Coordinates of C-alpha atoms in Angstrom, one line a residue:
Chain A
M1 CA 43.4 4.9 11.4
T2 CA 42.0 8.2 12.7
T3 CA 39.6 7.9 15.9
S4 CA 36.7 6.2 14.2
P5 CA 34.8 4.7 17.2
T6 CA 34.0 1.2 15.5
P7 CA 31.1 -0.8 17.0
P8 CA 32.5 -2.8 20.4
S9 CA 31.8 -6.1 18.8
T10 CA 35.3 -8.4 19.5
T11 CA 34.4 -10.8 16.6
A12 CA 32.7 -9.0 13.7
P13 CA 29.7 -11.5 12.4
A14 CA 29.3 -11.8 8.8
S15 CA 26.3 -9.4 8.6
S16 CA 27.6 -6.6 10.2
A17 CA 30.8 -6.4 7.8
A18 CA 28.7 -4.1 5.5
A19 CA 27.9 -1.8 8.1
L20 CA 31.6 -1.9 9.5
A21 CA 33.0 -1.1 6.0
A22 CA 30.4 1.6 5.7
T23 CA 31.8 3.0 9.0
T24 CA 35.6 3.3 8.1
A25 CA 34.3 4.8 4.5
K26 CA 33.3 7.9 6.3
A27 CA 36.3 7.7 8.4
G28 CA 37.1 11.0 10.4
K29 CA 32.9 11.7 10.2
R30 CA 30.8 9.7 13.0
P31 CA 29.9 6.2 12.5
A32 CA 26.8 4.9 10.5
V33 CA 23.9 5.1 13.2
R34 CA 23.4 2.0 14.8
T35 CA 19.7 0.8 15.3
W36 CA 18.2 -1.2 18.2
S37 CA 18.4 -4.1 16.1
D38 CA 22.2 -4.0 15.8
L39 CA 22.8 -3.2 19.2
R40 CA 20.6 -6.7 20.0
S41 CA 22.5 -8.6 17.7
E42 CA 25.8 -7.5 18.9
T43 CA 24.9 -8.3 22.6
A44 CA 23.6 -11.7 21.6
T45 CA 27.2 -12.7 19.8
R46 CA 28.5 -11.9 23.3
R47 CA 26.2 -14.4 25.4
S48 CA 24.1 -16.7 23.2
A49 CA 20.4 -17.3 23.9
I50 CA 20.9 -16.3 27.5
P51 CA 19.2 -13.4 29.2
E52 CA 21.3 -10.7 30.2
G53 CA 21.2 -10.2 34.0
L54 CA 23.2 -11.2 37.2
W55 CA 19.8 -12.2 38.6
L56 CA 17.1 -14.0 37.1
R57 CA 13.5 -15.3 38.3
C58 CA 13.5 -19.2 38.0
P59 CA 10.5 -20.7 35.8
G60 CA 10.5 -23.4 38.2
C61 CA 10.2 -21.9 41.4
S62 CA 9.8 -18.2 41.3
Q63 CA 13.0 -17.3 42.9
M64 CA 15.4 -14.8 42.4
I65 CA 18.7 -16.8 41.5
Y66 CA 22.2 -15.6 41.3
R67 CA 23.1 -16.4 37.7
R68 CA 26.6 -17.1 38.4
Q69 CA 25.3 -20.0 40.9
M70 CA 22.7 -21.6 38.4
E71 CA 25.7 -21.7 35.8
A72 CA 28.3 -23.2 38.5
N73 CA 25.2 -25.5 39.0
L74 CA 25.6 -27.3 35.6
H75 CA 22.6 -24.4 34.5
C76 CA 20.4 -26.0 37.2
C77 CA 18.6 -23.9 39.4
P78 CA 19.9 -24.2 42.7
E79 CA 17.0 -24.1 44.7
C80 CA 14.8 -26.4 42.3
Q81 CA 16.8 -27.7 40.0
H82 CA 15.1 -26.5 37.4
H83 CA 16.9 -27.7 34.4
Y84 CA 18.0 -24.5 32.2
R85 CA 18.6 -25.1 28.3
L86 CA 22.0 -25.4 27.1
S87 CA 24.3 -24.8 24.1
A88 CA 25.8 -27.7 22.4
S89 CA 29.1 -26.1 23.6
E90 CA 28.2 -25.9 27.0
R91 CA 26.6 -29.6 27.0
V92 CA 29.6 -30.9 25.2
K93 CA 31.8 -29.1 28.3
Q94 CA 29.3 -30.6 30.8
L95 CA 29.9 -34.1 29.6
T96 CA 33.0 -34.8 28.1
D97 CA 36.5 -35.0 30.5
P98 CA 38.1 -31.8 30.3
N99 CA 40.1 -31.0 26.9
T100 CA 39.1 -34.7 25.4
F101 CA 36.6 -33.3 23.3
E102 CA 37.7 -33.3 19.5
P103 CA 35.1 -31.4 16.8
M104 CA 34.6 -32.9 13.8
W105 CA 32.7 -31.7 10.5
Q106 CA 32.7 -28.2 11.3
G107 CA 32.8 -26.9 7.7
L108 CA 29.6 -28.1 6.9
R109 CA 27.5 -25.2 5.8
P110 CA 23.7 -25.1 5.1
T111 CA 22.9 -24.0 1.6
D112 CA 18.8 -22.9 0.2
P113 CA 18.5 -25.6 -2.1
L114 CA 14.9 -24.6 -2.4
K115 CA 15.2 -21.1 -2.7
F116 CA 12.7 -20.9 0.4
R117 CA 11.2 -17.8 0.7
D118 CA 8.7 -16.9 3.6
L119 CA 8.3 -13.2 5.4
K120 CA 12.1 -13.6 5.3
P121 CA 14.5 -15.2 2.5
Y122 CA 16.2 -18.4 4.0
P123 CA 19.5 -17.6 3.5
E124 CA 18.9 -14.4 5.6
R125 CA 17.5 -16.3 8.5
L126 CA 20.8 -18.4 8.5
A127 CA 22.8 -15.5 8.4
A128 CA 20.8 -13.9 11.4
E129 CA 20.7 -17.1 13.4
A130 CA 24.7 -17.5 13.0
V131 CA 25.2 -14.0 14.2
K132 CA 22.5 -14.5 17.0
S133 CA 23.8 -18.0 18.1
G134 CA 27.5 -17.8 17.2
V135 CA 27.3 -21.2 15.8
N136 CA 26.9 -22.1 12.0
E137 CA 24.5 -25.0 12.4
G138 CA 22.2 -26.7 14.8
C139 CA 24.8 -29.9 15.8
L140 CA 27.9 -30.3 17.3
A141 CA 29.7 -33.5 17.2
G142 CA 32.9 -34.9 17.7
T143 CA 34.9 -37.7 19.6
G144 CA 35.7 -37.3 23.3
F145 CA 35.8 -39.3 26.6
I146 CA 33.0 -39.5 29.0
K147 CA 34.4 -40.7 32.7
G148 CA 37.5 -42.0 31.1
R149 CA 35.1 -44.1 28.3
P150 CA 35.8 -43.1 24.6
V151 CA 32.6 -42.0 22.8
M152 CA 31.1 -40.6 19.6
L153 CA 29.3 -37.7 21.0
A154 CA 26.9 -35.4 19.0
C155 CA 24.7 -32.4 20.5
L156 CA 21.8 -30.7 19.1
D157 CA 22.1 -26.7 19.4
L158 CA 18.6 -25.0 20.2
S159 CA 20.1 -21.4 19.4
F160 CA 20.6 -22.1 15.7
M161 CA 17.1 -22.4 14.4
L162 CA 15.7 -24.2 17.5
G163 CA 17.8 -27.2 16.6
S164 CA 15.8 -28.1 13.4
M165 CA 17.1 -30.9 11.3
G166 CA 17.9 -29.9 7.8
S167 CA 20.5 -31.4 5.7
V168 CA 23.4 -30.2 7.5
V169 CA 22.1 -31.8 10.8
G170 CA 21.2 -34.6 9.3
E171 CA 24.5 -35.3 7.4
I172 CA 26.3 -34.6 10.7
I173 CA 24.3 -37.0 12.7
T174 CA 24.4 -39.9 10.1
R175 CA 28.7 -39.3 9.7
A176 CA 28.7 -39.6 13.6
I177 CA 26.8 -42.9 13.4
E178 CA 28.9 -44.3 10.4
H179 CA 31.9 -43.1 12.3
A180 CA 30.9 -44.8 15.5
T181 CA 30.3 -47.8 13.6
A182 CA 33.7 -47.8 11.9
E183 CA 35.7 -46.9 15.1
N184 CA 33.5 -49.3 17.3
L185 CA 32.7 -46.6 19.6
P186 CA 29.7 -46.1 22.1
L187 CA 27.4 -43.4 20.4
V188 CA 25.9 -40.6 22.5
I189 CA 23.5 -38.2 21.2
V190 CA 21.9 -35.2 22.8
S191 CA 18.8 -34.3 21.5
C192 CA 17.0 -30.7 21.8
S193 CA 15.0 -30.0 18.5
G194 CA 11.9 -28.3 16.9
G195 CA 11.9 -30.9 14.4
A196 CA 12.8 -31.5 10.8
R197 CA 13.5 -28.0 9.1
M198 CA 10.5 -26.6 6.8
Q199 CA 12.9 -24.5 5.0
E200 CA 14.6 -27.6 3.5
S201 CA 11.3 -29.1 3.0
G202 CA 11.4 -32.9 1.6
L203 CA 15.1 -32.8 2.0
S204 CA 14.7 -32.5 5.8
L205 CA 12.3 -35.3 5.8
M206 CA 14.8 -37.6 4.1
Q207 CA 17.0 -36.7 7.1
M208 CA 14.9 -38.7 9.1
A209 CA 15.3 -41.6 7.1
K210 CA 18.7 -41.1 6.4
T211 CA 19.8 -40.9 10.0
S212 CA 17.5 -43.9 10.8
A213 CA 19.0 -45.9 8.3
A214 CA 22.5 -45.6 9.5
L215 CA 21.6 -46.3 12.7
A216 CA 20.2 -49.8 11.3
R217 CA 23.7 -50.9 10.2
Y218 CA 25.2 -49.4 13.6
D219 CA 22.9 -51.8 15.3
E220 CA 23.7 -54.6 12.9
A221 CA 27.5 -53.7 13.9
G222 CA 26.0 -54.2 17.6
G223 CA 27.0 -50.8 18.7
L224 CA 25.7 -49.0 21.8
F225 CA 23.6 -45.8 20.9
I226 CA 22.7 -43.7 24.3
S227 CA 19.8 -41.1 23.2
V228 CA 19.3 -38.4 25.5
L229 CA 16.3 -36.1 25.5
T230 CA 16.2 -32.9 26.5
D231 CA 13.5 -29.9 26.6
P232 CA 12.4 -29.8 24.1
T233 CA 12.8 -32.8 21.6
T234 CA 9.7 -33.0 19.0
G235 CA 8.7 -33.7 15.5
G236 CA 10.9 -35.5 13.3
V237 CA 14.2 -35.6 15.3
T238 CA 11.7 -37.4 17.9
A239 CA 10.5 -39.6 14.9
S240 CA 14.1 -40.9 13.7
F241 CA 17.1 -41.1 15.5
A242 CA 16.0 -39.7 18.8
M243 CA 13.8 -42.5 19.5
L244 CA 16.0 -45.1 18.3
G245 CA 18.6 -45.3 21.4
D246 CA 19.2 -48.7 22.5
I247 CA 19.0 -47.0 25.7
I248 CA 16.9 -43.7 26.2
F249 CA 17.6 -41.1 28.7
A250 CA 15.6 -37.9 29.4
E251 CA 16.0 -34.8 31.4
P252 CA 13.5 -34.3 34.0
K253 CA 10.6 -32.2 32.9
A254 CA 11.7 -32.4 29.2
L255 CA 9.0 -31.6 26.7
I256 CA 9.4 -34.9 24.5
G257 CA 6.9 -35.8 21.7
F258 CA 5.9 -36.0 18.1
A259 CA 3.2 -33.3 17.7
G260 CA 3.5 -29.9 19.8
P261 CA 0.8 -29.7 22.4
R262 CA -1.0 -26.8 20.8
V263 CA -1.3 -29.0 17.7
I264 CA -2.9 -31.7 19.6
Q265 CA -5.1 -29.6 21.2
Q266 CA -5.9 -27.9 18.2
T267 CA -7.1 -31.4 16.9
I268 CA -8.7 -32.9 19.9
R269 CA -10.4 -29.8 21.3
Q270 CA -10.0 -30.8 24.8
E271 CA -7.6 -29.9 27.6
L272 CA -4.4 -31.9 27.7
P273 CA -3.4 -33.9 31.3
D274 CA -1.2 -32.7 33.8
G275 CA 2.3 -33.1 32.8
F276 CA 1.7 -34.5 29.5
Q277 CA 4.5 -35.3 27.1
R278 CA 6.9 -34.4 29.9
S279 CA 9.8 -36.9 31.0
E280 CA 8.0 -38.4 33.9
Y281 CA 5.1 -39.0 31.9
L282 CA 7.0 -40.9 29.0
L283 CA 8.6 -42.8 31.8
T284 CA 5.2 -44.3 33.0
A285 CA 4.4 -44.7 29.4
G286 CA 7.2 -46.8 28.7
I287 CA 8.9 -44.8 26.3
V288 CA 12.1 -44.1 28.0
D289 CA 14.2 -46.0 30.2
R290 CA 15.5 -43.6 32.8
V291 CA 14.6 -39.7 33.7
V292 CA 18.4 -38.5 34.6
A293 CA 19.1 -35.1 36.3
R294 CA 21.7 -33.4 34.8
P295 CA 24.3 -33.6 37.5
Q296 CA 23.9 -37.7 37.3
L297 CA 24.3 -37.8 33.6
R298 CA 27.9 -38.3 33.2
T299 CA 27.6 -41.0 35.8
E300 CA 24.8 -42.7 34.2
I301 CA 26.2 -42.7 30.6
A302 CA 29.7 -44.4 32.0
R303 CA 27.4 -46.8 34.1
V304 CA 25.5 -48.0 30.5
I305 CA 28.8 -48.0 28.4
D306 CA 30.2 -50.2 31.3
Y307 CA 27.4 -52.9 31.1
A308 CA 26.3 -52.7 27.2
G309 CA 29.7 -51.1 25.7
K310 CA 32.1 -53.2 23.5
Chain B
M1 CA -18.9 -33.0 -8.9
P2 CA -19.6 -32.5 -5.3
A3 CA -20.6 -29.1 -4.4
Y4 CA -19.1 -29.3 -1.1
Y5 CA -15.4 -29.5 -2.7
K6 CA -15.1 -26.4 -5.1
M7 CA -11.9 -25.6 -6.4
E8 CA -11.3 -22.3 -7.5
F9 CA -9.2 -22.9 -10.4
E10 CA -12.1 -24.8 -12.2
K11 CA -14.3 -21.8 -12.3
P12 CA -14.0 -21.5 -16.1
L13 CA -14.7 -25.1 -16.6
D14 CA -17.9 -24.9 -14.1
E15 CA -19.1 -21.6 -16.8
L16 CA -18.5 -23.7 -19.8
D17 CA -20.5 -26.5 -18.2
Q18 CA -23.2 -24.2 -17.9
Q19 CA -23.2 -23.1 -21.2
I20 CA -23.1 -26.3 -22.4
E21 CA -25.8 -27.4 -20.3
A22 CA -28.2 -24.5 -21.5
A23 CA -27.5 -25.4 -24.9
E24 CA -28.6 -28.8 -24.5
S25 CA -31.5 -28.2 -22.8
Q26 CA -32.3 -25.4 -25.5
L27 CA -31.6 -28.5 -28.1
K28 CA -33.8 -30.8 -26.2
A29 CA -36.8 -27.7 -26.4
V30 CA -36.2 -27.2 -30.1
T31 CA -36.4 -31.1 -31.0
A32 CA -39.8 -31.6 -28.3
R33 CA -41.3 -28.7 -30.5
A34 CA -40.4 -30.8 -33.7
E35 CA -42.9 -33.3 -32.5
N36 CA -45.5 -31.1 -32.3
P37 CA -47.2 -30.5 -35.8
E38 CA -48.4 -27.2 -35.0
A39 CA -45.3 -25.6 -34.3
R40 CA -43.7 -27.1 -37.2
E41 CA -43.0 -24.2 -39.4
S42 CA -41.5 -21.9 -37.0
L43 CA -38.6 -24.4 -36.6
S44 CA -35.9 -25.2 -39.5
D45 CA -33.5 -28.3 -39.6
E46 CA -30.7 -25.7 -39.9
N47 CA -31.9 -24.3 -36.2
V48 CA -31.2 -27.9 -34.9
L49 CA -27.7 -28.0 -36.8
L50 CA -26.7 -24.8 -35.2
L51 CA -27.3 -25.9 -32.0
Q52 CA -25.6 -29.3 -32.4
G53 CA -22.7 -27.4 -33.9
Q54 CA -22.4 -24.8 -30.9
I55 CA -22.6 -27.8 -28.5
D56 CA -19.9 -29.8 -30.5
R57 CA -17.8 -26.8 -30.2
L58 CA -18.5 -25.8 -26.5
R59 CA -17.5 -29.4 -25.7
D60 CA -14.4 -29.2 -27.6
Q61 CA -13.4 -25.9 -26.1
R62 CA -14.2 -27.9 -22.4
E63 CA -11.8 -30.6 -23.4
G64 CA -9.4 -28.1 -24.3
L65 CA -9.5 -26.0 -21.0
L66 CA -9.6 -28.8 -18.7
A67 CA -6.2 -30.4 -20.1
S68 CA -4.6 -26.7 -19.9
L69 CA -6.0 -26.1 -16.7
Y70 CA -4.4 -29.3 -15.4
Q71 CA -1.0 -28.8 -17.4
K72 CA -0.3 -25.4 -15.7
L73 CA -1.7 -26.5 -11.9
G74 CA -0.1 -24.4 -9.4
P75 CA 1.4 -26.0 -6.1
W76 CA -1.5 -25.1 -4.1
E77 CA -4.1 -26.1 -6.6
T78 CA -2.0 -29.3 -6.7
V79 CA -2.6 -29.8 -2.9
R80 CA -6.6 -28.9 -3.2
V81 CA -6.5 -32.0 -6.2
A82 CA -4.5 -34.5 -4.2
R83 CA -7.1 -33.9 -1.2
H84 CA -10.2 -34.2 -3.6
P85 CA -12.9 -36.4 -2.2
K86 CA -13.4 -38.5 -5.0
R87 CA -9.4 -39.3 -5.8
P88 CA -9.0 -43.0 -5.6
Q89 CA -7.6 -44.2 -2.3
T90 CA -5.7 -47.3 -1.1
R91 CA -8.7 -49.6 -1.2
D92 CA -9.6 -48.2 -4.8
Y93 CA -6.2 -49.2 -6.0
I94 CA -6.7 -52.3 -4.3
E95 CA -9.8 -52.9 -5.8
L96 CA -8.8 -51.7 -9.1
I97 CA -5.3 -53.4 -9.7
T98 CA -4.8 -56.5 -7.5
K99 CA -6.8 -59.5 -7.6
D100 CA -7.6 -61.9 -4.7
F101 CA -7.1 -59.6 -1.9
C102 CA -6.2 -61.1 1.6
E103 CA -6.5 -58.6 4.3
L104 CA -4.5 -58.8 7.4
H105 CA -5.3 -57.2 10.4
G106 CA -3.9 -56.0 13.7
D107 CA -0.6 -55.0 15.1
R108 CA -1.0 -57.9 17.7
R109 CA -0.4 -55.4 20.4
F110 CA -3.0 -52.8 21.0
G111 CA -5.4 -53.0 17.9
D112 CA -6.3 -52.4 14.6
D113 CA -6.1 -49.3 12.9
P114 CA -8.2 -48.8 10.2
A115 CA -6.1 -45.8 8.6
M116 CA -3.6 -48.3 8.0
V117 CA -4.7 -51.1 5.5
T118 CA -2.3 -54.3 5.1
G119 CA -2.9 -57.4 3.5
F120 CA -1.5 -60.1 0.6
A121 CA -2.6 -59.4 -2.7
R122 CA -1.8 -60.3 -6.5
I123 CA -0.7 -57.6 -9.1
G124 CA -0.7 -59.2 -12.6
K125 CA 0.9 -62.7 -12.0
Q126 CA 3.2 -60.9 -9.1
R127 CA 2.1 -61.7 -5.1
V128 CA 2.8 -58.8 -3.0
L129 CA 2.1 -57.5 0.1
V130 CA 0.0 -54.3 -0.2
V131 CA 0.4 -51.6 2.9
G132 CA -1.1 -48.1 2.6
H133 CA -2.8 -45.3 4.4
Q134 CA -6.8 -45.2 3.9
K135 CA -8.6 -41.9 4.4
G136 CA -12.2 -43.3 4.1
R137 CA -15.0 -42.4 1.8
T138 CA -18.2 -42.1 3.9
T139 CA -18.2 -39.8 7.1
Q140 CA -18.2 -42.8 9.3
E141 CA -15.5 -44.0 7.4
K142 CA -13.7 -40.8 7.6
I143 CA -14.3 -40.5 11.4
A144 CA -13.0 -44.2 11.8
C145 CA -9.9 -43.8 9.7
H146 CA -9.0 -40.4 11.3
F147 CA -9.3 -38.9 7.9
G148 CA -5.7 -41.0 6.8
C149 CA -3.9 -40.2 10.2
A150 CA -2.6 -43.4 11.6
H151 CA -1.6 -44.1 15.1
P152 CA 1.3 -46.0 16.4
E153 CA -0.7 -49.4 16.3
G154 CA -1.3 -48.5 12.4
Y155 CA 2.6 -47.9 11.5
R156 CA 3.4 -51.2 14.0
K157 CA 0.8 -53.1 12.1
A158 CA 2.4 -52.0 8.8
L159 CA 6.0 -53.4 9.8
L160 CA 4.6 -56.5 11.6
K161 CA 3.1 -57.5 7.9
M162 CA 6.4 -56.0 5.9
Q163 CA 8.6 -58.2 7.9
L164 CA 6.1 -61.2 7.3
A165 CA 6.6 -60.4 3.7
E166 CA 10.3 -60.3 4.0
K167 CA 10.0 -63.5 5.6
Y168 CA 8.5 -65.0 2.6
H169 CA 10.3 -63.0 0.0
L170 CA 7.2 -61.1 -1.3
P171 CA 7.9 -57.9 -2.5
I172 CA 6.2 -55.0 -1.1
V173 CA 4.2 -52.0 -2.5
T174 CA 3.0 -49.2 -0.3
F175 CA 0.4 -46.9 -1.2
V176 CA 1.1 -43.1 0.8
D177 CA -1.9 -41.1 1.2
T178 CA -2.0 -38.9 4.9
P179 CA -2.2 -35.3 5.8
G180 CA 0.1 -36.6 8.4
A181 CA 0.3 -39.2 11.6
Y182 CA -2.3 -38.6 14.2
P183 CA -1.7 -35.9 16.9
G184 CA -3.5 -37.1 20.0
I185 CA -3.1 -38.1 23.7
G186 CA -3.3 -41.7 22.9
A187 CA -1.4 -41.6 20.0
E188 CA 1.6 -39.8 21.8
Q189 CA 1.0 -42.0 25.0
R190 CA 1.7 -45.3 22.8
G191 CA 4.6 -43.7 21.2
Q192 CA 3.8 -42.3 17.9
A193 CA 7.4 -41.0 17.4
E194 CA 9.0 -44.6 18.4
A195 CA 6.7 -46.3 16.0
I196 CA 7.4 -44.1 12.9
A197 CA 10.9 -44.3 13.9
V198 CA 11.4 -48.0 14.2
N199 CA 9.7 -48.2 10.6
L200 CA 12.6 -46.1 9.2
R201 CA 14.8 -48.0 10.5
E202 CA 13.5 -51.4 9.9
M203 CA 12.4 -50.6 6.5
S204 CA 15.8 -49.8 5.4
R205 CA 17.0 -53.1 6.3
L206 CA 14.1 -55.5 5.0
K207 CA 15.8 -57.8 2.5
T208 CA 12.9 -58.1 0.0
P209 CA 11.9 -55.1 -2.9
I210 CA 9.9 -52.4 -1.9
V211 CA 8.0 -49.8 -3.9
S212 CA 6.0 -46.7 -2.8
I213 CA 3.7 -44.6 -4.2
V214 CA 2.4 -41.2 -2.9
I215 CA -1.0 -41.3 -4.6
G216 CA -2.7 -38.2 -2.5
E217 CA -1.0 -36.4 0.5
G218 CA 2.4 -37.4 1.5
G219 CA 2.5 -35.4 5.0
S220 CA 5.9 -35.4 6.7
G221 CA 6.7 -38.5 9.0
G222 CA 3.6 -40.1 8.9
A223 CA 3.8 -40.6 5.1
L224 CA 7.6 -41.7 5.5
G225 CA 6.9 -44.2 8.0
I226 CA 5.7 -46.3 5.1
A227 CA 7.8 -44.9 2.3
V228 CA 11.7 -46.0 3.0
A229 CA 11.6 -47.7 -0.4
D230 CA 13.9 -49.2 -3.1
R231 CA 11.8 -47.0 -5.9
V232 CA 9.3 -44.2 -4.7
A233 CA 6.9 -42.6 -7.1
M234 CA 4.3 -40.0 -7.0
M235 CA 1.2 -39.5 -9.1
Q236 CA 1.3 -36.4 -11.3
F237 CA -0.9 -34.7 -8.9
A238 CA -0.2 -35.8 -5.3
W239 CA 2.0 -33.9 -2.7
Y240 CA 4.9 -34.7 -0.6
S241 CA 6.8 -32.7 2.1
V242 CA 8.1 -32.3 5.5
I243 CA 4.6 -30.2 6.6
S244 CA 1.3 -29.3 5.2
P245 CA 1.0 -25.8 3.7
E246 CA -1.5 -24.9 6.1
G247 CA 1.0 -25.9 9.0
C248 CA 3.9 -24.2 7.3
A249 CA 1.9 -20.9 7.1
A250 CA 0.9 -21.3 10.4
I251 CA 4.4 -21.2 11.7
L252 CA 6.2 -19.0 9.2
W253 CA 3.6 -16.6 8.0
K254 CA 1.7 -16.4 11.4
E255 CA -1.5 -17.4 10.1
A256 CA -3.0 -19.8 7.6
N257 CA -5.5 -18.2 4.8
E258 CA -5.8 -19.1 1.4
Q259 CA -2.8 -16.6 0.7
T260 CA -0.3 -17.8 2.7
N261 CA -1.3 -21.6 2.3
S262 CA -0.7 -20.9 -1.2
A263 CA 2.6 -18.8 -0.8
A264 CA 3.4 -22.0 1.9
A265 CA 2.7 -24.5 -0.7
A266 CA 4.7 -22.9 -3.3
A267 CA 8.0 -22.4 -1.1
L268 CA 7.6 -26.0 0.3
R269 CA 8.5 -27.5 -3.2
L270 CA 6.0 -30.1 -2.5
T271 CA 4.6 -31.2 -6.0
A272 CA 5.6 -34.3 -8.0
K273 CA 8.1 -32.4 -10.6
D274 CA 9.8 -30.7 -7.5
N275 CA 10.5 -33.8 -5.8
L276 CA 11.7 -35.3 -8.8
E277 CA 14.1 -32.4 -9.3
L278 CA 15.3 -32.9 -5.7
G279 CA 16.0 -36.8 -6.1
I280 CA 13.5 -37.7 -3.5
I281 CA 11.4 -39.6 -5.7
D282 CA 12.5 -41.8 -8.8
A283 CA 9.2 -41.2 -10.9
I284 CA 6.4 -39.2 -11.6
I285 CA 3.0 -41.6 -12.7
P286 CA 0.8 -39.5 -15.1
E287 CA -2.7 -39.0 -14.4
P288 CA -5.6 -39.1 -16.6
V289 CA -6.3 -35.5 -18.1
G290 CA -8.1 -33.4 -15.7
G291 CA -7.0 -35.6 -12.7
S292 CA -7.4 -39.4 -11.3
H293 CA -11.1 -38.1 -9.6
R294 CA -12.3 -37.7 -13.1
D295 CA -10.9 -41.3 -14.3
Q296 CA -10.0 -43.5 -11.6
T297 CA -9.5 -46.6 -13.9
G298 CA -7.1 -44.6 -16.1
A299 CA -5.1 -43.8 -13.3
A300 CA -5.3 -47.4 -11.7
K301 CA -3.7 -48.4 -15.2
N302 CA -1.0 -46.2 -15.3
L303 CA 0.1 -46.9 -11.3
E304 CA 0.0 -50.5 -12.3
A305 CA 2.4 -50.4 -15.1
W306 CA 4.5 -48.6 -13.2
V307 CA 4.6 -50.9 -10.2
L308 CA 5.1 -53.7 -12.2
S309 CA 7.9 -52.3 -14.2
A310 CA 9.8 -51.1 -10.9
L311 CA 9.4 -54.3 -9.6
E312 CA 10.8 -55.8 -12.7
E313 CA 13.8 -54.1 -12.0
L314 CA 14.1 -55.1 -8.7
K315 CA 13.5 -59.0 -9.4
G316 CA 17.4 -59.7 -9.7
L317 CA 18.6 -58.2 -7.0
S318 CA 19.6 -60.2 -3.5
G319 CA 18.6 -59.1 -0.2
D320 CA 21.8 -57.7 0.6
D321 CA 22.1 -55.8 -2.8
L322 CA 18.6 -54.6 -1.9
I323 CA 19.4 -53.0 1.2
A324 CA 23.1 -51.7 0.2
H325 CA 21.2 -49.8 -2.9
R326 CA 18.3 -48.7 -0.5
Y327 CA 21.0 -47.4 2.0
A328 CA 22.5 -45.5 -0.8
R329 CA 19.8 -44.1 -2.1
F330 CA 18.8 -42.1 1.1
R331 CA 22.4 -41.7 2.2
K332 CA 22.9 -39.2 -0.8
L333 CA 19.8 -37.0 -0.1
G334 CA 20.3 -33.7 1.5
Q335 CA 22.2 -30.4 -0.1
F336 CA 25.0 -28.9 2.1
A337 CA 28.2 -27.0 1.4
E338 CA 31.5 -28.0 2.7
V339 CA 34.3 -25.4 3.7

């Protein structure tokens, strides 16, 4: 190899493989011109979905906060406890005892059964999302321990197509429920999602029925399902497994609902009440059991398992 | 056809209708003159025959055109037909195919949602529980029914009555016809998502046969909330999808207009044929030539035949077998790769 300066990406994502090949083909010359979007996607692989910068302004209290400090504080603002959104892997890391999580069904990949094409074909969108988020789908599931209690854990991932539920997410959730049923494990699902995935249309819709039916069997078997709702949980995910928890926790100030606020506003043409569709509002409406701040989440889950788990 | 609901693709049909009308009035004028003896000589029998022949030809032409138009209906056009104001709704089918409908109201918790109709009825000799979305026919009805968008109390009412049916081993027949569950403040407050989710879970374990028919619009979770069934069918020109074409266009195409709606409708694969191919439904119920809105009785007859045959198929199965098969039916839905 000559002194060809390849782009400084550590893990070569699928879509830039072609660009890399083009670069090496013209070995000795300057590498192919990289555009701004290339640079953006390269930086995105290094740090998923989190804006760059050492300091950031908290959307909760408008204070300038030090990123490291925020991250050390479970991704909550050290000043006002504003809960930042988490990737599934970060969530798993926060919830489970160190080195106990064993991921499952990592090989499931989305396909394009409908040949869906909007402004961008679905396969292209999937590839771009995979590069951007560093994961292959919007759900991470596996077994692990929470404060020494064995659990089946599944976490949705906002960074991949807004955590939307297509065939893969539906299948992983269903397998997680079935595994929990077979192994007699408490089930914890942490939800954050824009809803059912449009690009798989009717098949996405059917995942709602599929996951809910699996939960019926889990329920028959006497399983304990703790559903944790985080910002945002809407649409088809809320209207299926997320609302079927035996116990439902919500993180503070999370947006949780069936229809999005904008759709509601367009339908009824009036101002929405303050705090509408937020966790605290749902608590008073009688829809969630407890609003649990992130630092207490592990303790609260363990506590409920001790009361209700088998 | 009501002037307020024009379907673009029927334009050639309207033109033919105008020609037929013109020819008919001409014929009328000619025969009227025939009564008048003074004008007699200006009129020959041939003239009348010629006109009559022309009208017959136009009528034949119209019939052929109607059939061919509806044979090659596009997805967006199908959505337009599915929303036709004269299309039969749940209460029409109840009227047309059931006897002795005994309506049951209310969810015993909050209220009675007129957008969800439930009650005992007989189809042929079969006693069943009927559940269905109702859109409403008059403006007043439409407003009361929120244009077929049910509230949480509607879904809870449906479940309450379905559990009643299970208790007495009555098969359940559901008619799906909704643009989606209602998005509003009260609906969210009373747990719209929870109501639908609970229906999905509970319907999957009801130990009685369930058959569902998407008769018009099958809009997302609001439709599925009464459609977790052993057999699911769609009327030929109904649609069933995760989101309405307008909603999808607004999000993915950034704006909803005639063109993007049409593109979204095609992308969503929402027609009966598409849903059958994807394994989401089990059968397509044919509609009369030119759609159910032209012949409600014909549509009802086809629907009744399918319901009876589906119920016959499920007759021998025990409650446990039913829910095992129902689970398997939904469990296999979804397409993915495994590496």
